[in-house]
C-alpha positions in Angstrom: -18.7 -11.5 -7.7 -22.1 -12.1 -6.1 -25.2 -10.3 -7.4 -27.5 -9.9 -4.4 -31.1 -9.0 -4.2 -30.3 -5.3 -3.8 -28.8 -5.2 -7.3 -31.9 -6.6 -8.8 -34.2 -4.4 -6.7 -32.3 -1.2 -7.8 -32.8 -2.1 -11.5 -36.5 -2.8 -10.8 -36.9 0.5 -8.9 -35.2 2.5 -11.8 -37.4 0.8 -14.4 -40.5 1.5 -12.4 -39.6 5.1 -11.8 -38.9 5.7 -15.5 -42.2 4.0 -16.4 -44.3 6.1 -14.0 -42.6 9.3 -15.0 -43.3 8.6 -18.7 -46.9 7.6 -17.9 -47.5 10.9 -16.0 -45.6 12.9 -18.8 -43.1 14.2 -16.3 -39.7 15.2 -17.8 -36.8 14.6 -17.6 -37.5 11.1 -16.2 -33.8 10.6 -15.5 -34.3 12.6 -12.2 -36.7 9.9 -11.0 -34.2 7.2 -12.0 -31.3 8.9 -10.1 -33.6 9.3 -7.0 -34.5 5.6 -7.1 -30.8 4.6 -7.2 -29.9 6.9 -4.2 -32.9 5.7 -2.2 -32.3 1.9 -2.3 -31.3 1.0 1.3 -30.1 -2.2 2.9 -33.0 -2.5 5.4 -36.8 -1.7 5.7 -36.2 0.7 8.6 -33.5 2.6 6.7 -35.7 2.8 3.6 -38.5 4.3 5.7 -36.2 6.7 7.5 -34.6 7.7 4.2 -38.0 8.2 2.6 -39.1 10.6 5.4 -35.8 12.4 5.5 -35.7 12.9 1.8 -39.3 14.1 1.8 -38.4 16.9 4.2 -35.0 17.9 2.7 -36.3 17.7 -0.9 -39.3 19.9 -0.2 -37.1 22.4 1.7 -34.4 22.3 -1.1 -37.0 22.8 -3.8 -38.7 25.7 -2.0 -35.3 27.4 -1.4 -34.3 26.8 -5.0 -37.6 28.1 -6.3 -37.2 31.3 -4.2 -33.6 31.8 -5.3 -34.6 31.1 -8.9 -37.2 33.9 -8.9 -34.5 36.4 -7.9 -31.3 35.1 -9.6 -32.7 32.9 -12.4 -30.3 30.1 -13.2 -27.2 32.0 -12.4 -24.4 29.5 -11.8 -23.0 31.4 -8.7 -26.5 31.5 -7.2 -26.9 27.8 -7.7 -23.6 27.1 -6.0 -24.6 29.3 -3.0 -28.0 27.6 -2.6 -26.2 24.2 -2.7 -23.9 25.3 0.1 -26.8 26.5 2.2 -28.7 23.2 1.7 -25.6 21.2 2.6 -25.0 23.2 5.8 -28.7 22.9 6.9 -28.8 19.2 6.1 -25.7 18.6 8.2 -27.1 20.7 11.1 -30.3 18.6 11.3 -28.4 15.3 11.0 -29.6 14.4 7.5 -26.3 14.2 5.7 -27.4 11.0 3.9 -30.0 13.0 2.0 -27.6 15.7 0.7 -26.8 14.1 -2.7 -30.3 13.6 -3.9 -31.5 16.9 -2.4 -28.8 18.8 -4.4 -30.0 17.1 -7.6 -33.5 18.5 -6.8 -32.0 21.9 -6.1 -30.1 22.1 -9.4 -33.0 20.8 -11.4 -35.4 23.3 -9.8 -33.1 26.3 -10.3 -32.7 25.3 -13.9 -36.4 26.2 -14.3 -35.5 29.8 -13.4 -38.2 30.3 -10.8 -41.1 28.9 -12.7 -43.1 27.0 -10.1 -44.7 24.5 -12.5 -41.3 23.2 -13.5 -40.2 23.3 -9.9 -43.1 21.1 -8.8 -42.5 18.8 -11.8 -38.9 18.2 -10.8 -39.7 17.8 -7.1 -42.4 15.2 -8.0 -39.9 13.3 -10.1 -37.5 13.0 -7.2 -40.4 11.8 -4.9 -41.5 9.3 -7.5 -38.0 7.8 -7.6 -37.8 7.7 -3.8 -41.2 6.2 -3.5 -40.5 3.5 -6.1 -37.3 2.5 -4.3 -39.2 2.2 -1.0 -42.0 0.1 -2.4 -39.7 -2.2 -4.3 -37.5 -2.7 -1.2 -40.5 -3.6 0.9 -42.4 -5.9 -1.6 -39.5 -7.6 -3.5 -37.2 -9.8 -1.5 -37.4 -7.5 1.6 -34.1 -7.4 3.6 -33.9 -9.9 6.4 -30.8 -8.9 8.5 -31.5 -11.4 11.2 -31.5 -14.4 8.8 -28.5 -13.0 6.9 -26.6 -12.5 10.2 -27.2 -16.1 11.2 -26.0 -17.5 7.8 -23.0 -15.1 7.8 -21.8 -16.0 11.3 -21.8 -19.7 10.4 -19.7 -19.0 7.3 -17.3 -16.8 9.2 -16.9 -19.3 12.1 -16.0 -22.0 9.6 -13.1 -19.8 8.3 -12.0 -18.7 11.7 -12.0 -22.2 13.2 -9.7 -23.4 10.3 -7.3 -20.6 11.0 -7.3 -21.2 14.8 -6.8 -24.9 14.4 -3.7 -24.4 12.2 -2.2 -21.3 13.7 -0.2 -22.9 16.5 1.0 -25.8 14.4 2.0 -23.3 11.7 0.7 -25.6 8.9 -0.6 -22.9 6.6 1.6 -20.9 4.3 2.4 -17.5 5.7 1.1 -15.5 2.8 -2.1 -17.6 2.7 -2.6 -17.2 6.4 -2.2 -13.4 6.3 -4.6 -13.1 3.4 -7.2 -15.4 5.1 -6.8 -13.4 8.3 -7.4 -10.1 6.6 -10.4 -11.6 4.8 -11.7 -12.7 8.2 -11.3 -9.2 9.5 -13.2 -7.8 6.6 -16.0 -10.4 7.0 -16.3 -9.4 10.7 -16.7 -5.8 9.8 -19.5 -6.8 7.4 -21.0 -8.8 10.1 -20.9 -5.8 12.5 -22.8 -3.8 9.9 -25.4 -6.5 9.6 -25.8 -6.5 13.3 -26.5 -2.8 13.4 -29.1 -3.2 10.7 -30.7 -6.0 12.7 -30.7 -3.9 15.8 -32.4 -1.0 14.0 -35.0 -3.3 12.6 -35.8 -4.9 16.0 -35.8 -1.7 18.1 -37.4 0.7 15.6 -40.0 -1.2 13.6 -41.3 -4.0 15.8 -43.0 -1.9 18.4 -43.5 -3.0 22.0 -45.0 -6.4 21.4 -42.7 -9.2 22.7 -40.1 -6.5 23.3 -38.3 -8.3 26.1 -37.8 -11.5 24.2 -36.4 -9.5 21.2 -34.0 -7.5 23.4 -32.9 -10.8 25.0 -32.2 -12.2 21.5 -30.3 -9.1 20.5 -28.0 -9.6 23.6 -27.2 -13.1 22.4 -26.4 -11.9 18.9 -24.2 -9.2 20.2 -22.3 -11.7 22.3 -21.9 -13.9 19.3 -20.3 -11.1 17.4 -18.0 -10.3 20.4 -16.8 -13.9 20.6 -15.9 -13.8 16.9 -13.8 -10.7 17.4 -12.1 -12.4 20.4 -11.2 -15.3 18.1 -9.6 -12.8 15.7 -7.6 -11.3 18.7 -6.2 -14.8 19.4 -5.0 -15.0 15.8 -3.4 -11.6 16.1 -1.7 -12.5 19.4 -0.3 -15.8 18.1 0.9 -14.0 14.9 2.6 -11.2 17.0 4.0 -13.1 20.0 3.8 -16.9 19.9 6.6 -17.9 17.5 8.9 -15.1 18.6 8.9 -16.8 22.1 10.5 -20.0 20.5 8.1 -22.4 22.3 9.1 -26.1 22.8 7.3 -28.9 21.1 5.6 -29.8 24.4 4.3 -26.2 24.6 3.0 -26.3 21.1 1.0 -29.4 22.0 -0.3 -27.8 25.2 -1.5 -24.6 23.4 -2.8 -26.6 20.4 -4.8 -29.0 22.7 -6.5 -26.1 24.6 -7.2 -24.3 21.3 -9.0 -27.3 20.0 -11.1 -27.5 23.1 -12.1 -23.8 22.8 -13.1 -24.2 19.1 -15.2 -27.2 19.9 -16.9 -25.5 22.7 -17.6 -22.5 20.5 -19.1 -24.8 17.9 -21.3 -26.5 20.4 -22.6 -23.2 21.7 -23.6 -22.1 18.2 -25.3 -25.4 17.6 -27.0 -25.1 21.0 -28.4 -21.7 20.0 -29.9 -23.3 16.9 -31.4 -26.0 19.1 -29.4 -28.8 17.2 -27.5 -30.2 20.2 -28.6 -32.4 23.1 -28.8 -30.5 26.4 -25.6 -30.7 28.4 -25.4 -28.2 31.3 -22.0 -29.5 32.5 -20.0 -28.7 29.3 -20.0 -25.0 30.1 -18.9 -25.4 33.7 -16.2 -27.9 32.7 -14.8 -25.6 30.0 -14.7 -22.7 32.4 -12.7 -24.7 34.9 -10.4 -26.0 32.1 -9.9 -22.4 30.9 -9.0 -21.3 34.4 -6.5 -24.2 34.8 -4.9 -23.3 31.5 -4.3 -19.7 32.5 -3.2 -20.5 36.0 -0.6 -23.0 34.8 0.8 -20.4 32.4 1.0 -17.9 35.2 2.8 -20.5 37.4 5.3 -21.3 34.6 6.0 -17.6 34.2 6.6 -17.1 37.9 9.0 -20.1 37.9 10.9 -19.2 34.7 10.0 -15.8 33.3 12.5 -16.1 30.3 10.5 -16.7 27.1 7.2 -16.9 28.9 6.0 -13.3 28.8 5.0 -13.5 25.1 3.4 -16.8 25.6 1.4 -15.3 28.5 0.1 -12.7 26.2 -1.2 -15.4 23.8 -2.6 -17.4 26.7 -4.4 -14.3 28.0 -6.1 -13.8 24.5 -7.1 -17.5 24.5 -8.4 -17.3 28.0 -10.5 -14.2 27.1 -11.8 -16.0 24.0 -12.9 -19.0 26.2 -14.4 -16.7 28.9 -16.6 -14.9 26.3 -17.7 -18.3 24.8 -18.7 -19.3 28.4 -20.7 -16.1 28.7 -22.4 -16.8 25.3 -23.2 -20.3 26.5 -25.0 -18.9 29.6 -26.9 -16.3 27.5 -28.0 -19.0 25.1 -29.3 -21.1 28.0 -31.1 -18.1 29.5 -32.6 -17.3 26.1 -33.9 -20.9 25.7 -35.3 -20.8 29.2 -37.1 -17.5 28.5 -38.6 -19.0 25.3 -39.8 -22.0 27.2 -41.4 -19.8 29.9 -43.1 -17.7 27.3 -44.5 -20.8 25.5 -45.7 -22.5 28.7 -48.9 -20.4 29.3 -49.9 -21.0 25.7 -49.3 -24.7 26.0 -51.4 -24.9 29.2 -54.2 -22.9 27.6 -54.3 -25.2 24.6 -54.2 -28.3 26.8 -57.1 -26.9 28.9 -59.1 -26.3 25.7 -58.4 -29.8 24.5 -59.5 -31.4 27.8 -62.7 -29.5 27.7 
């Protein structure tokens, strides 16, 4: 089990909320601690959005609970009805993530039986917890979805390339292969979540400065994610169709050889994005042509002898699509690098002019 930064930050936020509550003599401090736990979010943007949403719904919930408490005291039926109303309104305004903590505030305020001093006390406790979680999330090990995405995609590619390299030769034990493939599927889902966090950060928090370069970068990252899913589709296609077609040893070699080329191409494109590879504009064109030849030959074989080739054609189509998306990624990476060079050029000329003067 890995204990990430969010685990430690949650503990720090809870301790800070309890300390501030005790320092201000607000009771019960457990409300602030619960609010801090709920408010810890996986990104800066989500923390800020959650803070604003909770501020609105908590004030509304506390006001409604205070009003209801004046008329119905702490009647359990009244508390239940107020909770239902708060849930409905929160869902209507699209703030369903705030429901849990808002209900804690409602119950705590109605417990005070309509006394506004206690209501304000409990509302402030919730806001202290939310504020502590936001401050801790920003100041201590702030989430960096972009860096986390880059590290995660390298790790996932290493696992996927191993599965792709051994799937045709059927070297891996079947139960191990299925477990690894399901683990890969779960990792890709986690990577998709990380991409959404990164997209929110870039689009919502960075403003308009260098907006085009950031959007261009997002397109590359999205294509990276798509290519990984295409690799998983190849694994699924081989698992479902390849061995049922009873391929010959020559066919195994043919598919395995092309698979190795695709994996190597994928690896080179990832290295090219990180600027770790020598520039080679011919590799992408050669692989596109090779991928076309692979698919064309499979279609020709199917036309000549359809028996047993239909399932192999399905696998070949999945491999072709995987290669096609890698080629698209290669072009996007080259375009991104050209864009960065064009953006740096005016600055370099300016610095050179200053130096010559």
